[in-house]
PDB file of C-alpha atoms and ligand atoms in Angstrom:
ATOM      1  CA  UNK A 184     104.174  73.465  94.184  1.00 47.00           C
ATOM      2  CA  UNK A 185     103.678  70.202  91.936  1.00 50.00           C
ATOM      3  CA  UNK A 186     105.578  68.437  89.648  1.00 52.00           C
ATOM      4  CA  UNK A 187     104.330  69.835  86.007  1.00 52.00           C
ATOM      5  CA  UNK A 188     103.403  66.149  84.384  1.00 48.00           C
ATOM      6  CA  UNK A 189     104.069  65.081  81.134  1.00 48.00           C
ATOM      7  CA  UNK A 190     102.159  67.214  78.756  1.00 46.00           C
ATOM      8  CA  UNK A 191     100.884  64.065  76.891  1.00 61.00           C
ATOM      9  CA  UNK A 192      99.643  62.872  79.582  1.00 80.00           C
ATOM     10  CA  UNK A 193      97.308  65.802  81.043  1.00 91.00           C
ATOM     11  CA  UNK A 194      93.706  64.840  81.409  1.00 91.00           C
ATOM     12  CA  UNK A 195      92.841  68.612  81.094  1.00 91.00           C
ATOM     13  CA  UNK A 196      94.581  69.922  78.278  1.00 91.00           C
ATOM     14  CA  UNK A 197      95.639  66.861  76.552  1.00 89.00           C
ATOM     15  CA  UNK A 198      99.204  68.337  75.772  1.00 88.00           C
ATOM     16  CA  UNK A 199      98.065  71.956  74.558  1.00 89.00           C
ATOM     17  CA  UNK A 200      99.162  73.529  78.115  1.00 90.00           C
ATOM     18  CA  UNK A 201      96.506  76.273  77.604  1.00 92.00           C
ATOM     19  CA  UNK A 202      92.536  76.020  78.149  1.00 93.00           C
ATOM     20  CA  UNK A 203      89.963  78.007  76.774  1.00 92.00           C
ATOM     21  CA  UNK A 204      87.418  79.886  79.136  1.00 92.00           C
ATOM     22  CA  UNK A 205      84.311  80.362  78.598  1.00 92.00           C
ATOM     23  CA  UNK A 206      84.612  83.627  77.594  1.00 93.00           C
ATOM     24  CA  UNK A 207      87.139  82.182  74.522  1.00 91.00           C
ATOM     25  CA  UNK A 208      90.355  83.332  76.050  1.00 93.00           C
ATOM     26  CA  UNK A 209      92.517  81.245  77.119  1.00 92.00           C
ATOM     27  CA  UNK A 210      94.533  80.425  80.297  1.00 90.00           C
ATOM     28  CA  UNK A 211      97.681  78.466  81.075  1.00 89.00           C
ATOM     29  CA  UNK A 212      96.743  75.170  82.158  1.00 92.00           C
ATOM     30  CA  UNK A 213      98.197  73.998  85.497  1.00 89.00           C
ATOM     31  CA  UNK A 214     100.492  71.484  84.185  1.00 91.00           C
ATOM     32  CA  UNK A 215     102.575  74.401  83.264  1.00 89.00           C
ATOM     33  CA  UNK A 216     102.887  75.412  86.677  1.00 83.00           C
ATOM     34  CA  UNK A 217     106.188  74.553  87.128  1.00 82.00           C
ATOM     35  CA  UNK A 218     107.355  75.677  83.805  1.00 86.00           C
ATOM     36  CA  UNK A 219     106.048  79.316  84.382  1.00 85.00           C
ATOM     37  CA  UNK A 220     107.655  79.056  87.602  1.00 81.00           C
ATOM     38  CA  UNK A 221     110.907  77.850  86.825  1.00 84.00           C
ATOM     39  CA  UNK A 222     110.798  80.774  84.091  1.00 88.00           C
ATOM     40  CA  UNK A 223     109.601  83.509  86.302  1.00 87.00           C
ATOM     41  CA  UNK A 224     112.676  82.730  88.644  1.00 87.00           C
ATOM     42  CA  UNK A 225     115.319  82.657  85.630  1.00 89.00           C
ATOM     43  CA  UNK A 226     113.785  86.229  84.781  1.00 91.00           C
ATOM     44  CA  UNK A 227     114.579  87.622  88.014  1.00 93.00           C
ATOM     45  CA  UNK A 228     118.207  87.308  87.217  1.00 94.00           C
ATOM     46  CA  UNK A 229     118.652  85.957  90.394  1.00 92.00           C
ATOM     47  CA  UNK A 230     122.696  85.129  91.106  1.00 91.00           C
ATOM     48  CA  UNK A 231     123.144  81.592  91.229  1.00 88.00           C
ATOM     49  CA  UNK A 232     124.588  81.371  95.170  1.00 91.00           C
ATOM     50  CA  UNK A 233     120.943  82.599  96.458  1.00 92.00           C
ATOM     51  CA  UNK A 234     119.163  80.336  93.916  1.00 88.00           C
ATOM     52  CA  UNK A 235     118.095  78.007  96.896  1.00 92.00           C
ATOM     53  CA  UNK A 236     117.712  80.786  99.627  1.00 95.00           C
ATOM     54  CA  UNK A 237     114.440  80.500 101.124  1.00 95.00           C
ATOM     55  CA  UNK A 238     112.599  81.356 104.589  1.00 95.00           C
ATOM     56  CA  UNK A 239     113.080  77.561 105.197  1.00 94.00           C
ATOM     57  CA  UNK A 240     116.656  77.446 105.507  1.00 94.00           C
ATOM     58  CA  UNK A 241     117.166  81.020 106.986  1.00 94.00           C
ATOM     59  CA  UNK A 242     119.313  80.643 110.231  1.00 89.00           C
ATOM     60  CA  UNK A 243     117.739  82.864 112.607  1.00 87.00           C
ATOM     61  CA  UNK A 244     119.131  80.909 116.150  1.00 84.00           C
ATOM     62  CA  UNK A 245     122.090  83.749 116.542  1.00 85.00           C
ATOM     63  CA  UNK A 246     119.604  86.323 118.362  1.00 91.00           C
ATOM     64  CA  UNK A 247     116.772  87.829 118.738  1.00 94.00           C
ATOM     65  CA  UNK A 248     116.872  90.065 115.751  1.00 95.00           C
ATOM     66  CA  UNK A 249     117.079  86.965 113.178  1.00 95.00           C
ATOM     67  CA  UNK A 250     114.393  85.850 114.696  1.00 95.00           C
ATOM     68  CA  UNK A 251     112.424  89.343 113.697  1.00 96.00           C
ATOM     69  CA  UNK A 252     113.343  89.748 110.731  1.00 97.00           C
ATOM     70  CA  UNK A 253     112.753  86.349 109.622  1.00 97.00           C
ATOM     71  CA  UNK A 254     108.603  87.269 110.722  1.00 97.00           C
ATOM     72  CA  UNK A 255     108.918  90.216 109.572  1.00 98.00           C
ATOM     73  CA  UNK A 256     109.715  88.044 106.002  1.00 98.00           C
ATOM     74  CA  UNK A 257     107.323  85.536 106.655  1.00 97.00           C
ATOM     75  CA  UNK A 258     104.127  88.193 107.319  1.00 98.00           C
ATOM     76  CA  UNK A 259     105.601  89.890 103.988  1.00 98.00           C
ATOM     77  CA  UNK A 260     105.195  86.739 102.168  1.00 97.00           C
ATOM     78  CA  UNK A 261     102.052  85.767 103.638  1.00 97.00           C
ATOM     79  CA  UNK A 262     100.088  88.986 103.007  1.00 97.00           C
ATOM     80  CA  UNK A 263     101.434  89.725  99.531  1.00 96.00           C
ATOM     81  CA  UNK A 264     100.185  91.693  97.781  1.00 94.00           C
ATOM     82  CA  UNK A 265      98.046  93.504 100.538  1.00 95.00           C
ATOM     83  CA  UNK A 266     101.478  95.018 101.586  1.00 95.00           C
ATOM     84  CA  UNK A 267     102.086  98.913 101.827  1.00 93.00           C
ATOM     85  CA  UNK A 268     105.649  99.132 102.377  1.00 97.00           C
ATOM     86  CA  UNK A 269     108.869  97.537 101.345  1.00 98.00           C
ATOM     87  CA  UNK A 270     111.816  96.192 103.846  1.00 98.00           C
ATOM     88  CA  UNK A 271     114.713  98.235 104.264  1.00 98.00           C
ATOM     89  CA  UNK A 272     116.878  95.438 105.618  1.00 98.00           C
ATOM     90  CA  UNK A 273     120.403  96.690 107.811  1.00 96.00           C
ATOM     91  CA  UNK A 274     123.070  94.909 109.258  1.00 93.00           C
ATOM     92  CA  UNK A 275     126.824  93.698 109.448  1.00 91.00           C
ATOM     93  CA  UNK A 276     128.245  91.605 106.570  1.00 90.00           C
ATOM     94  CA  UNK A 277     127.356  87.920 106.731  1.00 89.00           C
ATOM     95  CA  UNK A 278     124.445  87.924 109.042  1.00 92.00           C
ATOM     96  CA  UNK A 279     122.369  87.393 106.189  1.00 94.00           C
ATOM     97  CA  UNK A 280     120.510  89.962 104.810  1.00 96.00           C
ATOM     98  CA  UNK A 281     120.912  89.077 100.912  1.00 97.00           C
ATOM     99  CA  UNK A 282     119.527  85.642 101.727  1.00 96.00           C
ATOM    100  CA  UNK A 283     116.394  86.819 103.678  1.00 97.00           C
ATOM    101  CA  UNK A 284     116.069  89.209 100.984  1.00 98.00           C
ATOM    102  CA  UNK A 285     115.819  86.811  98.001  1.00 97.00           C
ATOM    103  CA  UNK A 286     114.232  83.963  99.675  1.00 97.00           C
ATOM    104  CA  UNK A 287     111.124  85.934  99.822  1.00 98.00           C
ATOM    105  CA  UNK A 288     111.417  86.696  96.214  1.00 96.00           C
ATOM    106  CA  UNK A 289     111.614  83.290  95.640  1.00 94.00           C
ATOM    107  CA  UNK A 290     108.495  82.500  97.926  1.00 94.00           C
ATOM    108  CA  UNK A 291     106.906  85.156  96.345  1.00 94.00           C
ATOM    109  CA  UNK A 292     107.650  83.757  92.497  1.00 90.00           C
ATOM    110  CA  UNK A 293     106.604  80.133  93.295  1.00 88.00           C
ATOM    111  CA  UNK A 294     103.836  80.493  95.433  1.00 89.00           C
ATOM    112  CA  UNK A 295     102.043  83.616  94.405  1.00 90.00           C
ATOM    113  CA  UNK A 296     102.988  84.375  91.041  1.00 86.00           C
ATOM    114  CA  UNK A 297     104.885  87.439  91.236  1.00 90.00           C
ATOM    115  CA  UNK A 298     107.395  88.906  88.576  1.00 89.00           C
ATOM    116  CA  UNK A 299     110.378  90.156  90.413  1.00 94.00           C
ATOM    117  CA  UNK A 300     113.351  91.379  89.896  1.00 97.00           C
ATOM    118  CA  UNK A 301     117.337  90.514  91.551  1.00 97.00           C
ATOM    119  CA  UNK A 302     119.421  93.995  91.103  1.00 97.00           C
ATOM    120  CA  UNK A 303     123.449  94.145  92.551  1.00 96.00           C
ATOM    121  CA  UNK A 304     124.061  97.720  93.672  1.00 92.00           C
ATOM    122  CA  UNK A 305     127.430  97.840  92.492  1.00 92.00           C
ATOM    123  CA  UNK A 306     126.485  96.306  88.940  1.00 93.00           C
ATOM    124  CA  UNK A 307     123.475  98.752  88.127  1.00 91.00           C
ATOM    125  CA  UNK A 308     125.975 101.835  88.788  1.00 89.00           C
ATOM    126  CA  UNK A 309     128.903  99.800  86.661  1.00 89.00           C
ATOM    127  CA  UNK A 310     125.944  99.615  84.119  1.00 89.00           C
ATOM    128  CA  UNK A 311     124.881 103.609  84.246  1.00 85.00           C
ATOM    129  CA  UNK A 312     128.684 104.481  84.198  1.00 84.00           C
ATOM    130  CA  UNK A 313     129.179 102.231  81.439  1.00 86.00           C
ATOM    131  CA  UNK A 314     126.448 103.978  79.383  1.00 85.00           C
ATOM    132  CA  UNK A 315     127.877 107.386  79.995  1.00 81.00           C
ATOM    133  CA  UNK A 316     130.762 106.047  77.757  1.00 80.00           C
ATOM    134  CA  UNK A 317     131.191 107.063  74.029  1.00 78.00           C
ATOM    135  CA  UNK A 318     129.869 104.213  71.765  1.00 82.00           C
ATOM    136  CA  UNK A 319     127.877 102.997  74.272  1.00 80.00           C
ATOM    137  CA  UNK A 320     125.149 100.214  73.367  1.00 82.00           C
ATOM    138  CA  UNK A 321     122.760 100.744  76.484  1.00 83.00           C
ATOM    139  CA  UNK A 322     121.505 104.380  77.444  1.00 85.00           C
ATOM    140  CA  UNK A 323     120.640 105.027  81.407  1.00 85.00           C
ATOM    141  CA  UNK A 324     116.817 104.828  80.544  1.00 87.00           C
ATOM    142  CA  UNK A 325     117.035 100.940  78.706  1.00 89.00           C
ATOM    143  CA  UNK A 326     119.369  99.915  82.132  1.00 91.00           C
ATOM    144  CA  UNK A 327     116.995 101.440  84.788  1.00 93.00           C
ATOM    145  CA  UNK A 328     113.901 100.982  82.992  1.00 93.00           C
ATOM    146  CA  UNK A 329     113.230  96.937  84.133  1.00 93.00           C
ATOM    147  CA  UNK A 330     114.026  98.105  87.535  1.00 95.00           C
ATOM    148  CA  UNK A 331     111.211 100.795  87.179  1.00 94.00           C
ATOM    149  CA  UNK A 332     108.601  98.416  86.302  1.00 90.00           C
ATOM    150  CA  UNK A 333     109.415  95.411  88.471  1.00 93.00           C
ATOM    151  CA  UNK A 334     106.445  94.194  90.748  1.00 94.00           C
ATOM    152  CA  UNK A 335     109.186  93.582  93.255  1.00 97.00           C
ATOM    153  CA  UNK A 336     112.310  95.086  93.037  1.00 98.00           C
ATOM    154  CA  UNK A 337     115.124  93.481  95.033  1.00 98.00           C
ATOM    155  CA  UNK A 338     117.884  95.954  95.533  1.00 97.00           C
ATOM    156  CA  UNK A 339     121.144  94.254  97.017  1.00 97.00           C
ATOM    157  CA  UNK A 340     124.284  95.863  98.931  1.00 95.00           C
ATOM    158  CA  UNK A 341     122.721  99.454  98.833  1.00 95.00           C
ATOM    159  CA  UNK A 342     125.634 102.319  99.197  1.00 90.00           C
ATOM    160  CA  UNK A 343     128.219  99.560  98.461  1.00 89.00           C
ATOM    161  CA  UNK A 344     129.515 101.775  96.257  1.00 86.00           C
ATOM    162  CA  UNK A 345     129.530 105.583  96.924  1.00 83.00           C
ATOM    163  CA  UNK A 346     127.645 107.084  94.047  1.00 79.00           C
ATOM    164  CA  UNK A 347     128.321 110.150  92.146  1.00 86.00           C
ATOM    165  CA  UNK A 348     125.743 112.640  92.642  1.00 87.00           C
ATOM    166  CA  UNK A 349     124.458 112.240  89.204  1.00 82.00           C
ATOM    167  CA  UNK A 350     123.915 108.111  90.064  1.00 81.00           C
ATOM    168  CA  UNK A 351     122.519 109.521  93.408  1.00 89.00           C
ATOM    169  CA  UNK A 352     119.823 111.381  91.350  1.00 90.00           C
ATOM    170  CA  UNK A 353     119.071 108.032  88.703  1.00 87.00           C
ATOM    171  CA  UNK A 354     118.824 106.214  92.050  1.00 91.00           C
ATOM    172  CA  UNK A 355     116.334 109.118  93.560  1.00 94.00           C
ATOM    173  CA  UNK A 356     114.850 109.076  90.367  1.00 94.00           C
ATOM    174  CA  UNK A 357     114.479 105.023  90.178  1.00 95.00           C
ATOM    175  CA  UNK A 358     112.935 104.745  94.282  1.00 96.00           C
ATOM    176  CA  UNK A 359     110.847 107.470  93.817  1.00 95.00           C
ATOM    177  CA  UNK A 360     109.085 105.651  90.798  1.00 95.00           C
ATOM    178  CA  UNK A 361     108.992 102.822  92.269  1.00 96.00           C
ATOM    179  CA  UNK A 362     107.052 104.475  95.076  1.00 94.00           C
ATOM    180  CA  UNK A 363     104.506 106.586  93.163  1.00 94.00           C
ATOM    181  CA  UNK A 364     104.070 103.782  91.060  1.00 93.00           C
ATOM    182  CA  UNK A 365     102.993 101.683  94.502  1.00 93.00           C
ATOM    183  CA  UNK A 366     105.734  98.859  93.457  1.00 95.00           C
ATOM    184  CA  UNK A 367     107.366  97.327  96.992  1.00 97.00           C
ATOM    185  CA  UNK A 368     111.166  97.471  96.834  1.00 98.00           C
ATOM    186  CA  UNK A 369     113.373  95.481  99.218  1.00 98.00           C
ATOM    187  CA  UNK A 370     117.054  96.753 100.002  1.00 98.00           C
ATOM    188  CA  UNK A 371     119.663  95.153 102.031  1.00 98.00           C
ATOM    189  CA  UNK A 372     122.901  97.554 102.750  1.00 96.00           C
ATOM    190  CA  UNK A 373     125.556  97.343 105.256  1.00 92.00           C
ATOM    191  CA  UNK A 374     124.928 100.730 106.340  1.00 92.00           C
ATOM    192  CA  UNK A 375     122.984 101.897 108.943  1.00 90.00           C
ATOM    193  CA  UNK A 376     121.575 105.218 110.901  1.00 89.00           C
ATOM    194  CA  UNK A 377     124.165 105.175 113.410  1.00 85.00           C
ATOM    195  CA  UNK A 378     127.788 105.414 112.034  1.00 81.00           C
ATOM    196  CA  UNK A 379     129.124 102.094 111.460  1.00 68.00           C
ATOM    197  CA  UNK A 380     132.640 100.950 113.093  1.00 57.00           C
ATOM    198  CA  UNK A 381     134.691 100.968 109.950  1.00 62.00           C
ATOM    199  CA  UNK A 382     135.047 104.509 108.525  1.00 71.00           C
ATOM    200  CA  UNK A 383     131.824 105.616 110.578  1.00 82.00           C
ATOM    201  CA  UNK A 384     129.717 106.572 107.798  1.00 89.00           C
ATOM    202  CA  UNK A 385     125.734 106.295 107.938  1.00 92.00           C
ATOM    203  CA  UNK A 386     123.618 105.196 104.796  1.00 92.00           C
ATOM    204  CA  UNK A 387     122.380 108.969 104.506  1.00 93.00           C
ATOM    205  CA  UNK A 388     125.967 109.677 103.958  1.00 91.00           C
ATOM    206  CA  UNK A 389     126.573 106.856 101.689  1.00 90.00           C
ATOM    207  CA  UNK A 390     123.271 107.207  99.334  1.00 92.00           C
ATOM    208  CA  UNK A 391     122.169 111.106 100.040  1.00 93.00           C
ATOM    209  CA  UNK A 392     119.299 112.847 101.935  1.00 94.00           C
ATOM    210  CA  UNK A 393     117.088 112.444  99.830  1.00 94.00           C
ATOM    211  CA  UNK A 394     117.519 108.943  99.053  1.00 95.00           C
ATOM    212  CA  UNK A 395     117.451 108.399 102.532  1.00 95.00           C
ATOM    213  CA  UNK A 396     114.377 110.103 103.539  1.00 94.00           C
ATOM    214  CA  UNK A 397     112.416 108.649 100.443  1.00 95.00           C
ATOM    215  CA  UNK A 398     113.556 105.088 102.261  1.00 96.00           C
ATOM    216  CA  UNK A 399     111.958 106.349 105.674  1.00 92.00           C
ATOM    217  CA  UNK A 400     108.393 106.829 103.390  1.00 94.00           C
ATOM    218  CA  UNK A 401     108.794 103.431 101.389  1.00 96.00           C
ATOM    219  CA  UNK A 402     110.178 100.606 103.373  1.00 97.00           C
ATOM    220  CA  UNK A 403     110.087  98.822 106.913  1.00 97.00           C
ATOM    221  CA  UNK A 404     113.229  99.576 108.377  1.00 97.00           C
ATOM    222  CA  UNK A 405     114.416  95.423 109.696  1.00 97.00           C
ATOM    223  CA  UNK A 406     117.692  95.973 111.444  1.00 95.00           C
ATOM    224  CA  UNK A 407     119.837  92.644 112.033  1.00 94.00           C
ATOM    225  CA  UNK A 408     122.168  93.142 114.610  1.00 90.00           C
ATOM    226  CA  UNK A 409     125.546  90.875 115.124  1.00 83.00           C
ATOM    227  CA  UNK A 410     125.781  87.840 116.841  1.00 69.00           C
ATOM    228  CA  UNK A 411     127.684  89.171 119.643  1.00 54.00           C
ATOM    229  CA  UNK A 412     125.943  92.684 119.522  1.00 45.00           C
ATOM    230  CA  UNK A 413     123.797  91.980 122.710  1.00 47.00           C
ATOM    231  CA  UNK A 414     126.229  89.538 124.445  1.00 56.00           C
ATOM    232  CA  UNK A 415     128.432  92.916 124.428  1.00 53.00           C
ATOM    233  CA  UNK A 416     125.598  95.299 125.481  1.00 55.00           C
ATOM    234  CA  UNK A 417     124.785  92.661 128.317  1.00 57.00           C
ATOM    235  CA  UNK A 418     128.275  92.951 129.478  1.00 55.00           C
ATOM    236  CA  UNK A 419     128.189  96.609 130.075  1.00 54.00           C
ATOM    237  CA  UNK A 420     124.653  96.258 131.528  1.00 54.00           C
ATOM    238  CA  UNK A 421     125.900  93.968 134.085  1.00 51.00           C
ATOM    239  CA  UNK A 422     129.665  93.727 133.967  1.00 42.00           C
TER     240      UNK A 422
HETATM  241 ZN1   ZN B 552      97.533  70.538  81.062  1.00 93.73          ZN
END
């Protein structure tokens, strides 16, 4: 993306940043390009430590599944929006889900205009509890309802948080939405299909059934395994 030049200085606009068509509405004139860019990204509430992920500086070297999901990423990016499903994206903490996650919302903000939307598990059911709360500025509809709408949803650290089932049922409620609506949603969680090590729980046990099987109809499951995942499994295949 180019520099935005000094409005003064633009040969096609002459400083008004907007020019008419022939029809006698008007259109943002490309040296606003990186304004409407730069504002786009500050709308998608993006936290400030992924504010430089992209695909560019994704490490995928570990293994093999990096390497996947990081095409996986790219072919999302390159085809939006003549995509039909969103990325359900699994693995351990720090292998770098979040990161793959945001960097193609960023992609997808600078280089093909979308409006998009950065959303921390944990905070949007702090938010809905919050609003349950006597005196309460926000109702459940005013939080979710951004989320709804969202040409992209990003959805971080899924099931970071167990739910309550009424959250479970906003969360239902917010997916399934999403999905009739045809938005793409991207999700990174920690939790898997197959119990995980720690207290062996399995994201169907962490988000619901029916949370979970909405998931299976929406997204591209990307699993990102460990770095020493395979160098284990190799051992017991030849050790
Ligand atoms: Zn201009």
């Amino acid at each position: 993306m180019s520099e935005s030049v000094p409005t003064e200085t633009c040969p096609l606009c002459h400083g008004f940043g907007r020019l008419e068509r022939p029809n006698g509405t008007t259109v943002a004139c490309q040296c606003r390009a990186g304004e409407i860019a730069e504002a786009r990204r500050s709308a998608a509430r993006i936290p400030e430590r992924y504010r430089n992920c992209r695909l560019q500086n994704f490490k995928d070297l570990q293994n093999d599944s990096l390497k996947k999901a990081k095409a996986v990423a790219k072919r999302f990016v390159d085809h939006w929006p003549a995509i039909d499903a969103g990325l359900l994206i699994t693995g351990p903490v720090g292998v770098g889900k979040t990161h793959l996650a945001v960097a193609i919302l960023n992609e997808l903000v600078d280089s093909k205009g979308a409006t998009a939307l950065f959303c921390d598990f944990s905070d949007l059911l702090d938010r809905i509890q919050a609003s349950f709360g006597k005196g309460s500025e926000e109702n459940q509809d005013d939080i979710v309802a951004p989320y709804r709408d969202a040409q992209l949803l990003v959805l971080d650290e899924l099931g970071a948080r167990r739910p309550s089932d009424w959250v479970r049922e906003v969360l239902y409620g917010l997916l399934n939405t999403r999905y009739n609506r045809g938005r793409l949603t991207i999700l990174t969680t920690n939790f898997g299909d197959e119990p995980d090590g720690r207290g062996g729980e399995t994201l169907e046990m962490r988000v619901g059934p029916p949370v979970r099987s909405r998931l299976y109809e929406m997204c591209q499951l990307v699993a990102i395994e460990a770095e020493d995942f395979r160098k284990k499994h190799r051992a017991k295949a030849f050790g």
